[in-house]
Amino acid sequence: MGMGILSSRRNQITGATQYFDQALSCAPNDGIIIREAGRFHYTKGNRGKGFDLLRRAVQMNFNDVLAMYHYARALNDMGRNEEAIDYARRVSLKVPDDAEVHDLLARLYGARKQLFLAHLHLAYSGLYDNNERKVKQNLDKAKNLSKNNTQKIQIERFESQFKERKQYWK
């Protein structure tokens, strides 16, 4: 598997494919190998095989947040946005301070035209990336889009976290 990852990073697709296939044949029930092979195949163009492997990795271990994250991305690519949001939310509950997870949620909500949530998650992404400009830009948009008390509470919760974190940025 390690050689597969290394070959993949070097963009040696044929070699990486062989290494991942070999790893899968040696350990067909190893969730980490299945996940990493799924990530590789999905991102390098064999989306069907990659999707199947990612789904299998998630089914084997519902606590594998990397598998769920990549599976959510794959679901979204397949037009299964509602399922993708469900998996991305699960990931965000396990790793709430991850900028990439919030970027994914923002894209998923944006695709559904849920712009308040899209901008709120982009603001969270900026928060966890220490990107004040991204935070302010998207927080302002989220504020303008907030229409009910629940959304206003979400804004207040975000602003509290922003105030706490931004003091350490300078």
PDB file of C-alpha atoms in Angstrom:
ATOM      1  CA  MET A   1       0.000   0.000   0.000  1.00  0.00           C
ATOM      2  CA  GLY A   2       2.829   2.374   0.853  1.00  0.00           C
ATOM      3  CA  MET A   3       4.384   1.876  -2.552  1.00  0.00           C
ATOM      4  CA  GLY A   4       0.984   2.497  -4.114  1.00  0.00           C
ATOM      5  CA  ILE A   5       0.650   5.806  -2.281  1.00  0.00           C
ATOM      6  CA  LEU A   6       4.208   6.797  -3.208  1.00  0.00           C
ATOM      7  CA  SER A   7       3.697   5.870  -6.860  1.00  0.00           C
ATOM      8  CA  SER A   8       0.410   7.755  -6.897  1.00  0.00           C
ATOM      9  CA  ARG A   9       2.061  10.900  -5.541  1.00  0.00           C
ATOM     10  CA  ARG A  10       4.713  10.588  -8.207  1.00  0.00           C
ATOM     11  CA  ASN A  11       1.899  10.262 -10.754  1.00  0.00           C
ATOM     12  CA  GLN A  12       3.119   6.785 -11.728  1.00  0.00           C
ATOM     13  CA  ILE A  13      -0.400   5.508 -12.333  1.00  0.00           C
ATOM     14  CA  THR A  14       0.441   2.072 -13.765  1.00  0.00           C
ATOM     15  CA  GLY A  15       2.795   1.257 -10.906  1.00  0.00           C
ATOM     16  CA  ALA A  16       0.405   2.598  -8.294  1.00  0.00           C
ATOM     17  CA  THR A  17      -2.431   0.528  -9.744  1.00  0.00           C
ATOM     18  CA  GLN A  18      -0.306  -2.615  -9.530  1.00  0.00           C
ATOM     19  CA  TYR A  19       0.769  -1.886  -5.962  1.00  0.00           C
ATOM     20  CA  PHE A  20      -2.766  -1.158  -4.772  1.00  0.00           C
ATOM     21  CA  ASP A  21      -4.102  -4.274  -6.507  1.00  0.00           C
ATOM     22  CA  GLN A  22      -1.351  -6.325  -4.880  1.00  0.00           C
ATOM     23  CA  ALA A  23      -2.123  -4.846  -1.472  1.00  0.00           C
ATOM     24  CA  LEU A  24      -5.822  -5.617  -1.929  1.00  0.00           C
ATOM     25  CA  SER A  25      -5.084  -9.216  -2.879  1.00  0.00           C
ATOM     26  CA  CYS A  26      -2.798  -9.654   0.138  1.00  0.00           C
ATOM     27  CA  ALA A  27      -5.230  -8.087   2.616  1.00  0.00           C
ATOM     28  CA  PRO A  28      -8.704  -8.055   1.045  1.00  0.00           C
ATOM     29  CA  ASN A  29     -10.406  -7.130   4.329  1.00  0.00           C
ATOM     30  CA  ASP A  30      -8.083  -4.386   5.526  1.00  0.00           C
ATOM     31  CA  GLY A  31     -10.183  -1.236   5.724  1.00  0.00           C
ATOM     32  CA  ILE A  32      -7.248   1.148   5.415  1.00  0.00           C
ATOM     33  CA  ILE A  33      -5.974  -0.529   2.256  1.00  0.00           C
ATOM     34  CA  ILE A  34      -9.490  -0.568   0.833  1.00  0.00           C
ATOM     35  CA  ARG A  35      -9.926   3.136   1.628  1.00  0.00           C
ATOM     36  CA  GLU A  36      -6.570   4.170   0.177  1.00  0.00           C
ATOM     37  CA  ALA A  37      -7.069   2.057  -2.949  1.00  0.00           C
ATOM     38  CA  GLY A  38     -10.521   3.587  -3.308  1.00  0.00           C
ATOM     39  CA  ARG A  39      -9.141   7.118  -3.002  1.00  0.00           C
ATOM     40  CA  PHE A  40      -6.480   6.352  -5.576  1.00  0.00           C
ATOM     41  CA  HIS A  41      -8.773   4.735  -8.127  1.00  0.00           C
ATOM     42  CA  TYR A  42     -11.432   7.390  -7.729  1.00  0.00           C
ATOM     43  CA  THR A  43      -9.091  10.348  -8.136  1.00  0.00           C
ATOM     44  CA  LYS A  44      -7.090   8.788 -10.961  1.00  0.00           C
ATOM     45  CA  GLY A  45     -10.050   8.097 -13.209  1.00  0.00           C
ATOM     46  CA  ASN A  46     -11.389   4.660 -12.359  1.00  0.00           C
ATOM     47  CA  ARG A  47     -14.353   6.151 -10.552  1.00  0.00           C
ATOM     48  CA  GLY A  48     -16.504   3.029 -10.536  1.00  0.00           C
ATOM     49  CA  LYS A  49     -13.888   0.896  -8.823  1.00  0.00           C
ATOM     50  CA  GLY A  50     -12.909   3.745  -6.519  1.00  0.00           C
ATOM     51  CA  PHE A  51     -16.507   4.394  -5.516  1.00  0.00           C
ATOM     52  CA  ASP A  52     -17.108   0.705  -4.776  1.00  0.00           C
ATOM     53  CA  LEU A  53     -13.976   0.506  -2.646  1.00  0.00           C
ATOM     54  CA  LEU A  54     -14.838   3.683  -0.734  1.00  0.00           C
ATOM     55  CA  ARG A  55     -18.365   2.427  -0.081  1.00  0.00           C
ATOM     56  CA  ARG A  56     -16.922  -0.856   1.174  1.00  0.00           C
ATOM     57  CA  ALA A  57     -14.460   0.957   3.448  1.00  0.00           C
ATOM     58  CA  VAL A  58     -17.292   3.000   4.982  1.00  0.00           C
ATOM     59  CA  GLN A  59     -19.436  -0.100   5.472  1.00  0.00           C
ATOM     60  CA  MET A  60     -16.546  -1.870   7.180  1.00  0.00           C
ATOM     61  CA  ASN A  61     -15.806   0.973   9.578  1.00  0.00           C
ATOM     62  CA  PHE A  62     -18.321   3.744  10.254  1.00  0.00           C
ATOM     63  CA  ASN A  63     -15.652   5.531  12.309  1.00  0.00           C
ATOM     64  CA  ASP A  64     -13.248   5.950   9.392  1.00  0.00           C
ATOM     65  CA  VAL A  65     -13.697   9.662   8.797  1.00  0.00           C
ATOM     66  CA  LEU A  66     -11.331   9.728   5.822  1.00  0.00           C
ATOM     67  CA  ALA A  67     -13.342   7.034   4.090  1.00  0.00           C
ATOM     68  CA  MET A  68     -16.586   8.889   4.840  1.00  0.00           C
ATOM     69  CA  TYR A  69     -15.137  12.190   3.629  1.00  0.00           C
ATOM     70  CA  HIS A  70     -14.006  10.754   0.295  1.00  0.00           C
ATOM     71  CA  TYR A  71     -17.206   8.754  -0.049  1.00  0.00           C
ATOM     72  CA  ALA A  72     -19.238  11.945   0.474  1.00  0.00           C
ATOM     73  CA  ARG A  73     -17.258  13.641  -2.287  1.00  0.00           C
ATOM     74  CA  ALA A  74     -17.846  10.691  -4.588  1.00  0.00           C
ATOM     75  CA  LEU A  75     -21.563  10.646  -3.801  1.00  0.00           C
ATOM     76  CA  ASN A  76     -21.763  14.319  -4.681  1.00  0.00           C
ATOM     77  CA  ASP A  77     -19.951  13.733  -7.964  1.00  0.00           C
ATOM     78  CA  MET A  78     -22.565  11.119  -8.777  1.00  0.00           C
ATOM     79  CA  GLY A  79     -25.382  13.593  -8.144  1.00  0.00           C
ATOM     80  CA  ARG A  80     -26.389  12.019  -4.851  1.00  0.00           C
ATOM     81  CA  ASN A  81     -26.191  15.296  -2.960  1.00  0.00           C
ATOM     82  CA  GLU A  82     -28.530  14.448  -0.086  1.00  0.00           C
ATOM     83  CA  GLU A  83     -26.526  11.326   0.796  1.00  0.00           C
ATOM     84  CA  ALA A  84     -23.297  13.282   0.400  1.00  0.00           C
ATOM     85  CA  ILE A  85     -24.530  15.890   2.886  1.00  0.00           C
ATOM     86  CA  ASP A  86     -25.447  13.145   5.351  1.00  0.00           C
ATOM     87  CA  TYR A  87     -21.935  11.660   5.242  1.00  0.00           C
ATOM     88  CA  ALA A  88     -20.227  15.066   5.303  1.00  0.00           C
ATOM     89  CA  ARG A  89     -22.254  16.028   8.395  1.00  0.00           C
ATOM     90  CA  ARG A  90     -21.167  12.818  10.114  1.00  0.00           C
ATOM     91  CA  VAL A  91     -17.555  13.675   9.336  1.00  0.00           C
ATOM     92  CA  SER A  92     -17.996  17.222  10.664  1.00  0.00           C
ATOM     93  CA  LEU A  93     -19.303  15.833  13.959  1.00  0.00           C
ATOM     94  CA  LYS A  94     -16.144  13.764  14.367  1.00  0.00           C
ATOM     95  CA  VAL A  95     -13.699  16.440  13.182  1.00  0.00           C
ATOM     96  CA  PRO A  96     -15.508  19.751  13.661  1.00  0.00           C
ATOM     97  CA  ASP A  97     -12.414  21.940  13.274  1.00  0.00           C
ATOM     98  CA  ASP A  98     -11.382  20.756   9.801  1.00  0.00           C
ATOM     99  CA  ALA A  99     -11.388  23.408   7.079  1.00  0.00           C
ATOM    100  CA  GLU A 100     -11.667  20.896   4.214  1.00  0.00           C
ATOM    101  CA  VAL A 101     -14.754  19.295   5.704  1.00  0.00           C
ATOM    102  CA  HIS A 102     -16.426  22.691   5.958  1.00  0.00           C
ATOM    103  CA  ASP A 103     -15.403  23.483   2.367  1.00  0.00           C
ATOM    104  CA  LEU A 104     -17.084  20.262   1.275  1.00  0.00           C
ATOM    105  CA  LEU A 105     -20.235  21.072   3.242  1.00  0.00           C
ATOM    106  CA  ALA A 106     -20.268  24.562   1.720  1.00  0.00           C
ATOM    107  CA  ARG A 107     -20.100  23.111  -1.811  1.00  0.00           C
ATOM    108  CA  LEU A 108     -22.824  20.584  -1.020  1.00  0.00           C
ATOM    109  CA  TYR A 109     -25.165  23.194   0.447  1.00  0.00           C
ATOM    110  CA  GLY A 110     -24.364  25.610  -2.355  1.00  0.00           C
ATOM    111  CA  ALA A 111     -25.357  22.993  -4.922  1.00  0.00           C
ATOM    112  CA  ARG A 112     -28.719  22.767  -3.160  1.00  0.00           C
ATOM    113  CA  LYS A 113     -29.084  26.554  -3.163  1.00  0.00           C
ATOM    114  CA  GLN A 114     -28.961  26.602   0.644  1.00  0.00           C
ATOM    115  CA  LEU A 115     -26.818  29.702   0.533  1.00  0.00           C
ATOM    116  CA  PHE A 116     -26.967  30.601   4.224  1.00  0.00           C
ATOM    117  CA  LEU A 117     -25.452  27.246   5.169  1.00  0.00           C
ATOM    118  CA  ALA A 118     -22.991  27.391   2.272  1.00  0.00           C
ATOM    119  CA  HIS A 119     -21.596  30.745   3.407  1.00  0.00           C
ATOM    120  CA  LEU A 120     -21.651  29.770   7.070  1.00  0.00           C
ATOM    121  CA  HIS A 121     -19.544  26.681   6.322  1.00  0.00           C
ATOM    122  CA  LEU A 122     -17.194  28.726   4.139  1.00  0.00           C
ATOM    123  CA  ALA A 123     -16.783  31.064   7.110  1.00  0.00           C
ATOM    124  CA  TYR A 124     -15.999  28.052   9.332  1.00  0.00           C
ATOM    125  CA  SER A 125     -13.515  26.860   6.740  1.00  0.00           C
ATOM    126  CA  GLY A 126     -11.799  30.228   6.874  1.00  0.00           C
ATOM    127  CA  LEU A 127     -11.870  30.143  10.659  1.00  0.00           C
ATOM    128  CA  TYR A 128     -10.088  26.793  10.804  1.00  0.00           C
ATOM    129  CA  ASP A 129      -7.681  27.860   8.058  1.00  0.00           C
ATOM    130  CA  ASN A 130      -6.846  31.103   9.911  1.00  0.00           C
ATOM    131  CA  ASN A 131      -8.041  33.084   6.904  1.00  0.00           C
ATOM    132  CA  GLU A 132      -9.628  36.238   8.295  1.00  0.00           C
ATOM    133  CA  ARG A 133     -10.560  37.624   4.882  1.00  0.00           C
ATOM    134  CA  LYS A 134     -12.467  34.447   3.992  1.00  0.00           C
ATOM    135  CA  VAL A 135     -14.203  34.518   7.367  1.00  0.00           C
ATOM    136  CA  LYS A 136     -15.357  38.124   7.100  1.00  0.00           C
ATOM    137  CA  GLN A 137     -16.436  37.827   3.482  1.00  0.00           C
ATOM    138  CA  ASN A 138     -18.599  34.765   4.083  1.00  0.00           C
ATOM    139  CA  LEU A 139     -19.826  35.773   7.511  1.00  0.00           C
ATOM    140  CA  ASP A 140     -21.207  38.994   6.042  1.00  0.00           C
ATOM    141  CA  LYS A 141     -22.995  37.022   3.328  1.00  0.00           C
ATOM    142  CA  ALA A 142     -24.373  34.541   5.867  1.00  0.00           C
ATOM    143  CA  LYS A 143     -25.628  37.402   8.062  1.00  0.00           C
ATOM    144  CA  ASN A 144     -27.413  38.962   5.099  1.00  0.00           C
ATOM    145  CA  LEU A 145     -29.025  35.612   4.291  1.00  0.00           C
ATOM    146  CA  SER A 146     -30.092  34.748   7.854  1.00  0.00           C
ATOM    147  CA  LYS A 147     -33.864  34.826   8.157  1.00  0.00           C
ATOM    148  CA  ASN A 148     -34.875  33.086  11.354  1.00  0.00           C
ATOM    149  CA  ASN A 149     -33.841  32.715  14.971  1.00  0.00           C
ATOM    150  CA  THR A 150     -32.062  29.408  14.393  1.00  0.00           C
ATOM    151  CA  GLN A 151     -29.841  31.008  11.776  1.00  0.00           C
ATOM    152  CA  LYS A 152     -29.215  34.038  13.974  1.00  0.00           C
ATOM    153  CA  ILE A 153     -28.147  31.717  16.800  1.00  0.00           C
ATOM    154  CA  GLN A 154     -25.786  29.933  14.396  1.00  0.00           C
ATOM    155  CA  ILE A 155     -24.272  33.316  13.478  1.00  0.00           C
ATOM    156  CA  GLU A 156     -23.856  34.240  17.154  1.00  0.00           C
ATOM    157  CA  ARG A 157     -22.199  30.881  17.889  1.00  0.00           C
ATOM    158  CA  PHE A 158     -19.837  31.409  14.979  1.00  0.00           C
ATOM    159  CA  GLU A 159     -18.995  34.980  16.013  1.00  0.00           C
ATOM    160  CA  SER A 160     -18.145  33.772  19.501  1.00  0.00           C
ATOM    161  CA  GLN A 161     -15.711  31.206  18.111  1.00  0.00           C
ATOM    162  CA  PHE A 162     -14.271  33.755  15.696  1.00  0.00           C
ATOM    163  CA  LYS A 163     -13.664  36.266  18.476  1.00  0.00           C
ATOM    164  CA  GLU A 164     -11.964  33.613  20.584  1.00  0.00           C
ATOM    165  CA  ARG A 165      -9.719  32.326  17.790  1.00  0.00           C
ATOM    166  CA  LYS A 166      -8.753  35.508  15.994  1.00  0.00           C
ATOM    167  CA  GLN A 167      -6.887  36.866  19.010  1.00  0.00           C
ATOM    168  CA  TYR A 168      -4.235  34.190  18.366  1.00  0.00           C
ATOM    169  CA  TRP A 169      -3.815  34.947  14.668  1.00  0.00           C
ATOM    170  CA  LYS A 170      -1.605  38.000  15.020  1.00  0.00           C
TER     171      LYS A 170
END
